[in-house]
């Protein structure tokens, strides 16, 4: 999760005592607190290659390539990136790697065609992230491609939550007026971002697109990790437990995931198999 002041500037100097956690309305005690500026990142990049992106795809992939170079140049030696494309189906172009040339080669091969299987892409990438940390409850996903759109919004959001992923969306706007815009798609992206503690950018092609990637990387480098063992938490519908984080200092605003999936049991909540305390990033 990130914390910003009223001016929108990131704040990375807070202590554990500045945060209060509420799980399903019940106050919790933080067992782990970290400032994650130096922590290694696992980043999944999902590129929309549907027919509507044909005109701007080259510029978009060039911006992605510059973003990848910045990740490996400025970050932790343990940082790694995976790459996916999605149109009428989803393709895993590369698993997690630090080989920038491999990722750049994959970007150069992308072509725009077909529809937009966004939810399938988020679902597949979320599963791979979950598997990467050894936390999957659903078995490994081996398929490189998933044909046709089979997943719904809730499937994608649940996969992102189970992977503890922070979702950032960059929505390039070739259409500047409301006519012809897919508002439903925009709303879905905004809800995915809000629910996982990320945000949505609406740049045009050019410097503002590159700036969006700069801000995403800055957010990722200035995150807090809070983890707790849920106690006295009531059962939640569908296993989803809403979270709320409050700050003791005025004028600051926290951006964090709005909940997590866990199995209810007497006296509290059991985190998903293979995981320790419930975490908020």
Short mmCIF file of C-alpha atoms in Angstrom, two decimals:
data_model
loop_
_atom_site.label_atom_id
_atom_site.label_comp_id
_atom_site.label_asym_id
_atom_site.label_seq_id
_atom_site.Cartn_x
_atom_site.Cartn_y
_atom_site.Cartn_z
CA UNK A 1 0.00 0.00 0.00
CA UNK A 2 1.04 3.60 -0.49
CA UNK A 3 0.48 6.73 1.56
CA UNK A 4 0.20 10.21 0.09
CA UNK A 5 -0.27 13.70 1.49
CA UNK A 6 -2.86 16.25 0.37
CA UNK A 7 -0.55 17.36 -2.44
CA UNK A 8 -0.40 13.81 -3.83
CA UNK A 9 3.20 13.27 -2.79
CA UNK A 10 4.28 9.82 -1.60
CA UNK A 11 5.11 9.50 2.10
CA UNK A 12 7.56 6.72 2.96
CA UNK A 13 8.64 7.54 6.52
CA UNK A 14 5.73 6.28 8.65
CA UNK A 15 6.03 3.84 11.56
CA UNK A 16 3.87 0.83 12.44
CA UNK A 17 2.13 2.82 15.16
CA UNK A 18 0.76 5.22 12.53
CA UNK A 19 -1.47 2.50 11.05
CA UNK A 20 -4.61 0.84 12.43
CA UNK A 21 -6.06 -2.24 10.72
CA UNK A 22 -9.72 -3.30 10.74
CA UNK A 23 -10.67 -6.73 9.35
CA UNK A 24 -14.44 -7.05 8.78
CA UNK A 25 -14.81 -4.18 11.24
CA UNK A 26 -12.66 -5.80 13.96
CA UNK A 27 -9.44 -4.05 15.02
CA UNK A 28 -6.29 -6.12 14.44
CA UNK A 29 -2.66 -5.94 15.60
CA UNK A 30 0.11 -5.79 13.00
CA UNK A 31 2.57 -8.68 13.31
CA UNK A 32 4.83 -7.52 10.47
CA UNK A 33 5.65 -4.02 9.30
CA UNK A 34 8.03 -3.19 6.48
CA UNK A 35 8.84 -0.26 4.25
CA UNK A 36 9.19 -1.98 0.92
CA UNK A 37 11.23 0.54 -1.03
CA UNK A 38 14.12 -1.91 -1.41
CA UNK A 39 12.11 -5.12 -1.70
CA UNK A 40 12.32 -7.14 -4.94
CA UNK A 41 9.32 -6.82 -7.22
CA UNK A 42 7.48 -9.41 -9.31
CA UNK A 43 5.82 -7.40 -12.08
CA UNK A 44 3.40 -8.82 -14.66
CA UNK A 45 2.86 -6.64 -17.73
CA UNK A 46 -0.37 -7.27 -19.65
CA UNK A 47 -0.57 -5.67 -23.10
CA UNK A 48 -3.90 -5.23 -24.87
CA UNK A 49 -3.41 -6.29 -28.50
CA UNK A 50 -7.06 -6.17 -29.57
CA UNK A 51 -7.93 -4.63 -32.91
CA UNK A 52 -8.70 -1.23 -31.37
CA UNK A 53 -5.04 -0.80 -30.35
CA UNK A 54 -3.58 -1.22 -33.85
CA UNK A 55 -2.87 2.45 -34.45
CA UNK A 56 -1.03 3.07 -31.17
CA UNK A 57 0.43 -0.38 -30.42
CA UNK A 58 3.97 0.39 -31.54
CA UNK A 59 4.17 3.50 -29.36
CA UNK A 60 2.70 1.63 -26.42
CA UNK A 61 5.15 -1.27 -26.67
CA UNK A 62 8.06 1.17 -26.96
CA UNK A 63 6.94 2.80 -23.71
CA UNK A 64 6.68 -0.62 -22.07
CA UNK A 65 10.24 -1.39 -23.20
CA UNK A 66 11.50 1.83 -21.60
CA UNK A 67 9.64 0.96 -18.41
CA UNK A 68 11.29 -2.49 -18.31
CA UNK A 69 14.74 -0.95 -18.72
CA UNK A 70 14.01 1.39 -15.81
CA UNK A 71 12.88 -1.53 -13.63
CA UNK A 72 16.10 -3.46 -14.17
CA UNK A 73 18.36 -0.40 -14.13
CA UNK A 74 17.10 1.21 -10.93
CA UNK A 75 15.70 -1.62 -8.88
CA UNK A 76 16.56 -4.57 -6.72
CA UNK A 77 18.68 -7.36 -8.29
CA UNK A 78 15.81 -9.69 -7.46
CA UNK A 79 13.24 -7.79 -9.54
CA UNK A 80 11.68 -9.81 -12.36
CA UNK A 81 9.02 -9.27 -15.01
CA UNK A 82 6.60 -11.51 -16.91
CA UNK A 83 4.83 -10.50 -20.12
CA UNK A 84 1.36 -11.33 -21.47
CA UNK A 85 -0.70 -10.20 -24.43
CA UNK A 86 -4.44 -10.47 -24.78
CA UNK A 87 -6.95 -10.04 -27.60
CA UNK A 88 -9.45 -12.80 -28.43
CA UNK A 89 -7.20 -15.09 -26.39
CA UNK A 90 -4.39 -14.73 -23.86
CA UNK A 91 -0.73 -15.53 -24.48
CA UNK A 92 2.03 -15.75 -21.89
CA UNK A 93 4.90 -14.26 -23.90
CA UNK A 94 7.46 -14.75 -21.15
CA UNK A 95 7.50 -16.09 -17.63
CA UNK A 96 9.29 -14.15 -14.89
CA UNK A 97 12.74 -13.14 -16.05
CA UNK A 98 15.43 -10.47 -15.72
CA UNK A 99 16.42 -10.80 -19.37
CA UNK A 100 15.26 -7.49 -20.82
CA UNK A 101 16.15 -8.59 -24.35
CA UNK A 102 13.80 -11.56 -24.08
CA UNK A 103 10.94 -9.30 -23.06
CA UNK A 104 11.75 -6.71 -25.73
CA UNK A 105 11.79 -9.41 -28.40
CA UNK A 106 8.34 -10.51 -27.28
CA UNK A 107 7.08 -6.93 -27.45
CA UNK A 108 8.32 -6.54 -31.02
CA UNK A 109 6.33 -9.60 -32.10
CA UNK A 110 2.97 -8.35 -30.86
CA UNK A 111 0.24 -7.71 -33.44
CA UNK A 112 -3.21 -6.20 -32.96
CA UNK A 113 -6.24 -8.34 -33.81
CA UNK A 114 -9.52 -9.62 -32.43
CA UNK A 115 -11.37 -8.83 -29.22
CA UNK A 116 -10.38 -8.16 -25.62
CA UNK A 117 -10.12 -11.04 -23.10
CA UNK A 118 -9.14 -8.78 -20.22
CA UNK A 119 -10.53 -10.87 -17.39
CA UNK A 120 -8.88 -14.03 -18.69
CA UNK A 121 -5.54 -12.19 -18.83
CA UNK A 122 -5.81 -10.92 -15.25
CA UNK A 123 -6.91 -14.37 -14.07
CA UNK A 124 -3.96 -16.12 -15.74
CA UNK A 125 -1.39 -13.57 -14.60
CA UNK A 126 -2.80 -13.62 -11.05
CA UNK A 127 -2.51 -17.40 -10.94
CA UNK A 128 1.08 -17.25 -12.12
CA UNK A 129 1.93 -14.69 -9.46
CA UNK A 130 0.31 -16.84 -6.80
CA UNK A 131 2.21 -19.93 -8.01
CA UNK A 132 5.47 -17.97 -8.05
CA UNK A 133 5.25 -17.42 -4.30
CA UNK A 134 4.21 -21.01 -3.65
CA UNK A 135 0.78 -19.94 -2.42
CA UNK A 136 -1.56 -21.35 -5.03
CA UNK A 137 -4.62 -23.23 -3.84
CA UNK A 138 -5.77 -24.11 -7.33
CA UNK A 139 -2.89 -26.04 -8.82
CA UNK A 140 -0.34 -24.79 -11.31
CA UNK A 141 -1.45 -23.34 -14.62
CA UNK A 142 0.65 -24.71 -17.45
CA UNK A 143 -1.18 -23.48 -20.51
CA UNK A 144 0.57 -20.76 -22.44
CA UNK A 145 -2.63 -19.75 -24.21
CA UNK A 146 -6.24 -19.58 -23.09
CA UNK A 147 -8.61 -19.33 -26.06
CA UNK A 148 -11.81 -17.32 -25.95
CA UNK A 149 -13.14 -15.35 -23.01
CA UNK A 150 -14.27 -17.66 -20.22
CA UNK A 151 -13.69 -15.60 -17.07
CA UNK A 152 -15.80 -12.85 -15.58
CA UNK A 153 -14.91 -9.73 -13.63
CA UNK A 154 -15.24 -11.42 -10.25
CA UNK A 155 -12.87 -14.22 -11.33
CA UNK A 156 -10.24 -11.65 -12.30
CA UNK A 157 -10.62 -9.62 -9.10
CA UNK A 158 -10.46 -12.74 -6.94
CA UNK A 159 -7.30 -13.94 -8.74
CA UNK A 160 -5.66 -10.56 -8.15
CA UNK A 161 -6.59 -10.61 -4.45
CA UNK A 162 -5.35 -14.17 -3.93
CA UNK A 163 -2.01 -13.22 -5.50
CA UNK A 164 -1.73 -10.10 -3.29
CA UNK A 165 -1.28 -8.20 -6.56
CA UNK A 166 -1.54 -4.43 -6.91
CA UNK A 167 -3.28 -3.63 -10.20
CA UNK A 168 -2.27 -0.58 -12.24
CA UNK A 169 -4.11 0.16 -15.48
CA UNK A 170 -2.91 2.45 -18.26
CA UNK A 171 -5.81 3.31 -20.54
CA UNK A 172 -4.59 5.16 -23.61
CA UNK A 173 -7.42 7.32 -24.90
CA UNK A 174 -7.45 7.62 -28.70
CA UNK A 175 -11.09 8.74 -28.41
CA UNK A 176 -11.22 11.97 -26.41
CA UNK A 177 -15.00 12.48 -26.36
CA UNK A 178 -17.58 10.30 -24.64
CA UNK A 179 -19.10 8.96 -27.87
CA UNK A 180 -17.77 5.51 -28.69
CA UNK A 181 -15.95 4.99 -25.41
CA UNK A 182 -16.28 1.64 -23.63
CA UNK A 183 -17.28 2.99 -20.23
CA UNK A 184 -17.94 -0.53 -18.94
CA UNK A 185 -14.35 -1.51 -19.61
CA UNK A 186 -13.06 1.66 -17.96
CA UNK A 187 -15.18 1.02 -14.88
CA UNK A 188 -13.89 -2.55 -14.64
CA UNK A 189 -10.28 -1.34 -14.77
CA UNK A 190 -10.97 1.30 -12.14
CA UNK A 191 -12.61 -1.24 -9.82
CA UNK A 192 -9.73 -3.70 -10.22
CA UNK A 193 -7.27 -0.95 -9.38
CA UNK A 194 -9.23 0.42 -6.43
CA UNK A 195 -9.83 -3.02 -4.96
CA UNK A 196 -6.14 -3.95 -4.99
CA UNK A 197 -4.60 -0.63 -3.95
CA UNK A 198 -3.51 0.51 -7.41
CA UNK A 199 -4.82 3.21 -9.74
CA UNK A 200 -5.76 4.00 -13.34
CA UNK A 201 -3.94 6.36 -15.70
CA UNK A 202 -5.51 8.03 -18.75
CA UNK A 203 -2.53 9.28 -20.78
CA UNK A 204 -2.22 10.08 -24.44
CA UNK A 205 0.55 8.54 -26.53
CA UNK A 206 3.82 10.36 -25.95
CA UNK A 207 5.44 11.88 -22.84
CA UNK A 208 2.34 11.43 -20.68
CA UNK A 209 2.38 7.69 -21.39
CA UNK A 210 6.00 7.43 -20.29
CA UNK A 211 5.17 9.50 -17.20
CA UNK A 212 2.46 7.01 -16.23
CA UNK A 213 5.07 4.24 -16.14
CA UNK A 214 7.40 6.47 -14.11
CA UNK A 215 4.67 7.04 -11.51
CA UNK A 216 3.81 3.35 -11.33
CA UNK A 217 7.42 2.44 -10.65
CA UNK A 218 7.66 5.18 -8.02
CA UNK A 219 4.56 3.81 -6.30
CA UNK A 220 5.96 0.28 -6.33
CA UNK A 221 9.24 1.44 -4.81
CA UNK A 222 7.49 3.35 -1.99
CA UNK A 223 5.13 0.78 -0.54
CA UNK A 224 4.42 -0.42 2.96
CA UNK A 225 3.74 -4.00 3.97
CA UNK A 226 1.48 -4.67 6.96
CA UNK A 227 0.68 -8.25 7.95
CA UNK A 228 -1.50 -9.58 10.75
CA UNK A 229 -3.00 -12.80 12.10
CA UNK A 230 -6.80 -12.34 11.94
CA UNK A 231 -8.41 -12.66 15.38
CA UNK A 232 -12.09 -12.71 16.36
CA UNK A 233 -13.13 -12.02 12.78
CA UNK A 234 -16.66 -13.11 11.87
CA UNK A 235 -17.31 -15.26 8.79
CA UNK A 236 -17.62 -13.24 5.61
CA UNK A 237 -19.79 -13.79 2.57
CA UNK A 238 -18.00 -15.82 -0.12
CA UNK A 239 -14.88 -15.88 2.07
CA UNK A 240 -14.03 -12.26 1.30
CA UNK A 241 -12.99 -10.15 4.27
CA UNK A 242 -13.13 -6.35 3.84
CA UNK A 243 -10.18 -4.39 5.18
CA UNK A 244 -9.91 -0.80 6.31
CA UNK A 245 -6.70 1.04 7.20
CA UNK A 246 -6.72 4.27 9.17
CA UNK A 247 -3.83 6.65 9.82
CA UNK A 248 -3.09 8.54 13.01
CA UNK A 249 -1.61 11.53 11.22
CA UNK A 250 -3.96 14.11 9.65
CA UNK A 251 -3.55 15.14 6.04
CA UNK A 252 -2.42 11.71 4.85
CA UNK A 253 -4.31 9.23 2.70
CA UNK A 254 -3.71 5.50 2.41
CA UNK A 255 -4.20 3.55 -0.83
CA UNK A 256 -4.48 -0.16 -0.07
CA UNK A 257 -6.36 -3.30 -1.07
CA UNK A 258 -9.91 -3.37 0.18
CA UNK A 259 -9.92 -6.97 1.40
CA UNK A 260 -8.66 -10.53 1.05
CA UNK A 261 -9.96 -14.08 0.67
CA UNK A 262 -9.59 -16.39 3.67
CA UNK A 263 -11.30 -19.47 5.10
CA UNK A 264 -13.41 -18.85 8.18
CA UNK A 265 -12.86 -21.04 11.20
CA UNK A 266 -13.90 -20.85 14.89
CA UNK A 267 -12.37 -17.83 16.59
CA UNK A 268 -11.06 -16.19 13.45
CA UNK A 269 -9.87 -16.63 9.89
CA UNK A 270 -7.40 -19.09 8.40
CA UNK A 271 -5.28 -17.51 5.65
CA UNK A 272 -5.08 -19.45 2.38
CA UNK A 273 -3.02 -22.64 2.52
CA UNK A 274 0.71 -22.11 2.37
CA UNK A 275 0.55 -18.51 3.56
CA UNK A 276 1.48 -16.83 6.78
CA UNK A 277 -0.35 -13.82 8.20
CA UNK A 278 -2.74 -11.87 6.01
CA UNK A 279 -0.82 -9.08 4.31
CA UNK A 280 -1.71 -5.62 3.06
CA UNK A 281 0.56 -4.18 0.40
#
